[in-house]
Tab-separated table of C-alpha atoms in Angstrom:
chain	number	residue	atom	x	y	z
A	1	UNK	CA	-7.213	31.781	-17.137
A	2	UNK	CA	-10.706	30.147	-17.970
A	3	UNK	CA	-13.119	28.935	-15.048
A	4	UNK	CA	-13.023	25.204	-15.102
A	5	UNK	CA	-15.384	22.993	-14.257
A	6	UNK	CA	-15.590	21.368	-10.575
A	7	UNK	CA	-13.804	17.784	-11.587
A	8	UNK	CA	-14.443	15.438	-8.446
A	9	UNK	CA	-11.555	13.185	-10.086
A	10	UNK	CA	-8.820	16.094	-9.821
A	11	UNK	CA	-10.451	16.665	-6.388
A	12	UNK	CA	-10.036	13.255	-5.152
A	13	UNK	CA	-6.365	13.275	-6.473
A	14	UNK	CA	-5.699	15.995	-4.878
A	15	UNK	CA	-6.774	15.061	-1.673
A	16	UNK	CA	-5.365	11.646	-1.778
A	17	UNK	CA	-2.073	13.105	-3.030
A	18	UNK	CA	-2.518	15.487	0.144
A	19	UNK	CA	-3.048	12.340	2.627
A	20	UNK	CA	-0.351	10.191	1.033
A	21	UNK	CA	2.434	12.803	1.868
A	22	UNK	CA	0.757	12.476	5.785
A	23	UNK	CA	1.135	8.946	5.736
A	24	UNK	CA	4.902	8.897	4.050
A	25	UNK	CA	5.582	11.681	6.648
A	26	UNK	CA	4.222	9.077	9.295
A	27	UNK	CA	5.637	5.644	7.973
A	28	UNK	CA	9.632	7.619	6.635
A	29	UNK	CA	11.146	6.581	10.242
A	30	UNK	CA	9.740	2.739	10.389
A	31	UNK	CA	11.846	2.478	6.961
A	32	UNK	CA	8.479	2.589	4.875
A	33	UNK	CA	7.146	3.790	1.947
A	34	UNK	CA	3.051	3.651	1.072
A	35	UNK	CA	3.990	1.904	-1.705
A	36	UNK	CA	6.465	-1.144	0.627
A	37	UNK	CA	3.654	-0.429	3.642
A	38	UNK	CA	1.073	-1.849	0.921
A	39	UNK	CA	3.256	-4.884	-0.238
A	40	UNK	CA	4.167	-5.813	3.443
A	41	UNK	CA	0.805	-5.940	4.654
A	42	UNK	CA	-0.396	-8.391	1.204
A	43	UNK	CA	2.700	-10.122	2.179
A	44	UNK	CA	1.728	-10.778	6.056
A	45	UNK	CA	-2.133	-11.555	4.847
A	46	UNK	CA	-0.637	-13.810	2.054
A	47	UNK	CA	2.303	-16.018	3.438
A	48	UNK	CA	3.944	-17.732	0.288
A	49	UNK	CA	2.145	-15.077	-1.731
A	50	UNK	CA	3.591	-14.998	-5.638
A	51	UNK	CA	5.632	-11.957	-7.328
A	52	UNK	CA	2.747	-12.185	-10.038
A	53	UNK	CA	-0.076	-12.135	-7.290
A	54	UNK	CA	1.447	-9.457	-4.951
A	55	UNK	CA	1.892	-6.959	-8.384
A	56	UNK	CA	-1.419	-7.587	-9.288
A	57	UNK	CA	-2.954	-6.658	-6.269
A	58	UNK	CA	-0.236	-3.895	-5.518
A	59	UNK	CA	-1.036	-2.802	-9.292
A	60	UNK	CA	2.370	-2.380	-10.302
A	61	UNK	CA	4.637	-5.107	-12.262
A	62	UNK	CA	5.830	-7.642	-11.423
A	63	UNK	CA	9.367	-6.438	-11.746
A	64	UNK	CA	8.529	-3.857	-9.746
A	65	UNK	CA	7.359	-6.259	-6.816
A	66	UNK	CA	10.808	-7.869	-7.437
A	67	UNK	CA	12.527	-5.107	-6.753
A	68	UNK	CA	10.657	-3.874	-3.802
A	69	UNK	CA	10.789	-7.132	-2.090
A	70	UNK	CA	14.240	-7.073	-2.678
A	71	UNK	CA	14.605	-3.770	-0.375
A	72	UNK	CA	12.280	-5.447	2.194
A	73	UNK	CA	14.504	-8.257	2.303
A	74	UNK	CA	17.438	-6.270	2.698
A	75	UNK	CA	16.213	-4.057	5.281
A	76	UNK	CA	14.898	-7.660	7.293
A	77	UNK	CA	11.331	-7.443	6.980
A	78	UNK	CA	10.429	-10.003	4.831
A	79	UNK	CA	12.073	-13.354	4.530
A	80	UNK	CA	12.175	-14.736	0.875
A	81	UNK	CA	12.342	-18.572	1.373
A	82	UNK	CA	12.954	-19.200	-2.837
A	83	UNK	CA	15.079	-22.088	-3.200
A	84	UNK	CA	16.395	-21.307	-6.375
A	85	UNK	CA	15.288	-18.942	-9.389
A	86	UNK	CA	12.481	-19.996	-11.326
A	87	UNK	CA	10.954	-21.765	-8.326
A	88	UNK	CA	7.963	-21.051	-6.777
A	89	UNK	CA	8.147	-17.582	-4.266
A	90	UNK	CA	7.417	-18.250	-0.893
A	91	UNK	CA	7.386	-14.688	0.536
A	92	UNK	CA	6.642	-14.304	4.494
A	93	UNK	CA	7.070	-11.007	6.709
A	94	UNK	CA	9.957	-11.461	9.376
A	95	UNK	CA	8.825	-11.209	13.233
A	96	UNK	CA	10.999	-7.586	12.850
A	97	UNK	CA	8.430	-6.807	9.740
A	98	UNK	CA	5.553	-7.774	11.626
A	99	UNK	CA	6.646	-4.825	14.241
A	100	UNK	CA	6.806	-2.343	11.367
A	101	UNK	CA	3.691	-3.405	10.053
A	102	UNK	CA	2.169	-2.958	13.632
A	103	UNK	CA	3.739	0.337	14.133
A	104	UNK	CA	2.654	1.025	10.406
A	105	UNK	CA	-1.231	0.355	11.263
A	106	UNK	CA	-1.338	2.022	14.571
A	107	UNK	CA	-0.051	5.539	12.515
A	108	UNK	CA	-2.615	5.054	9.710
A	109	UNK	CA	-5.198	4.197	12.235
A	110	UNK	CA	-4.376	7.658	13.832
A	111	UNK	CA	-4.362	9.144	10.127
A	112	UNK	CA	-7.797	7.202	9.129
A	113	UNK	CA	-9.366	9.450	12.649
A	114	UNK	CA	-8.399	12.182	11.505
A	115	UNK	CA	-9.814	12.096	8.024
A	116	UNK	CA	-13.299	10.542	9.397
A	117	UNK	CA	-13.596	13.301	12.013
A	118	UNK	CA	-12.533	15.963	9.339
A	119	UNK	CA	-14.359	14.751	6.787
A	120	UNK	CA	-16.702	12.177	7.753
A	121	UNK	CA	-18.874	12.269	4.594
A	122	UNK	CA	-16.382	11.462	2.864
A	123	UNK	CA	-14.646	8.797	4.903
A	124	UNK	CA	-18.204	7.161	4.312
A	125	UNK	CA	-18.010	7.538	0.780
A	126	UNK	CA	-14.357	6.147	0.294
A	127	UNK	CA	-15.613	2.975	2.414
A	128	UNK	CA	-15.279	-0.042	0.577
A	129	UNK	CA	-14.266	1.376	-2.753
A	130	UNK	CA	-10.372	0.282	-3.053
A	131	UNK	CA	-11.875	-3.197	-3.093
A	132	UNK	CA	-14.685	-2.555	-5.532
A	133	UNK	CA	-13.287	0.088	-7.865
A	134	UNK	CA	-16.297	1.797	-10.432
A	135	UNK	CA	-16.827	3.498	-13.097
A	136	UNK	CA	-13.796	2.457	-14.827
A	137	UNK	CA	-14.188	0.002	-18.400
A	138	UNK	CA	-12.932	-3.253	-17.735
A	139	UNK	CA	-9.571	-3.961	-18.981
């Protein structure tokens, strides 16, 4: 097999890949995935926060965010107040989701020490860049 080339993108997958398997490991008993840990905490910073607005900033589809909501719902984290189809959502995390979510944060804040004292160049370098993506053409 051919040397390749040091690719910091493959490297960076890797290691998130590597830290997202930590943090499902962490979050599997609270009833969580990343992916519903993500879309609960938009929810409980957005109360009343659309399907179209929570997919776009979860960066999945909007059916997607339907369904996942749906599980949310189901497992009593998130109350969906909708009066009817077609209507305006108006999405809000139950008092048992905001416990998760708590629980949730204190684990990743536990996960987020251990990267920064492991790696604390890089924690510095992954600062701020999940809300100001580069590098990438525009879409």
């Amino acid at each position: 097999m051919p040397d390749r080339a040091f690719s910091p993108v493959i490297s960076l997958l890797t290691v998130a890949a590597v830290w997202d398997a930590h943090l499902g490991a962490q979050l599997r008993d609270l009833g969580l995935t990343t992916r519903k840990y993500g879309l609960l905490a938009h929810i409980e910073a957005t109360p009343g926060i659309s399907f179209s607005e929570l997919a776009r900033r979860s960066q999945i589809t909007v059916q997607s965010a339907h369904t996942a909501v749906q599980t949310l719902v189901a497992d009593g984290l998130v109350a969906d107040a909708t009066k009817h189809a077609g209507a305006a959502s108006d999405l809000r995390v139950t008092e048992r989701g905001s416990e998760v979510l708590q629980a949730a944060e204190q684990r990743l804040a536990a996960l987020d020490a251990g990267l920064a004292s492991g790696a604390p160049a890089l924690a510095t370098a992954l600062e701020g860049l999940h809300e100001r993506p580069f590098g990438l053409a525009s879409e």
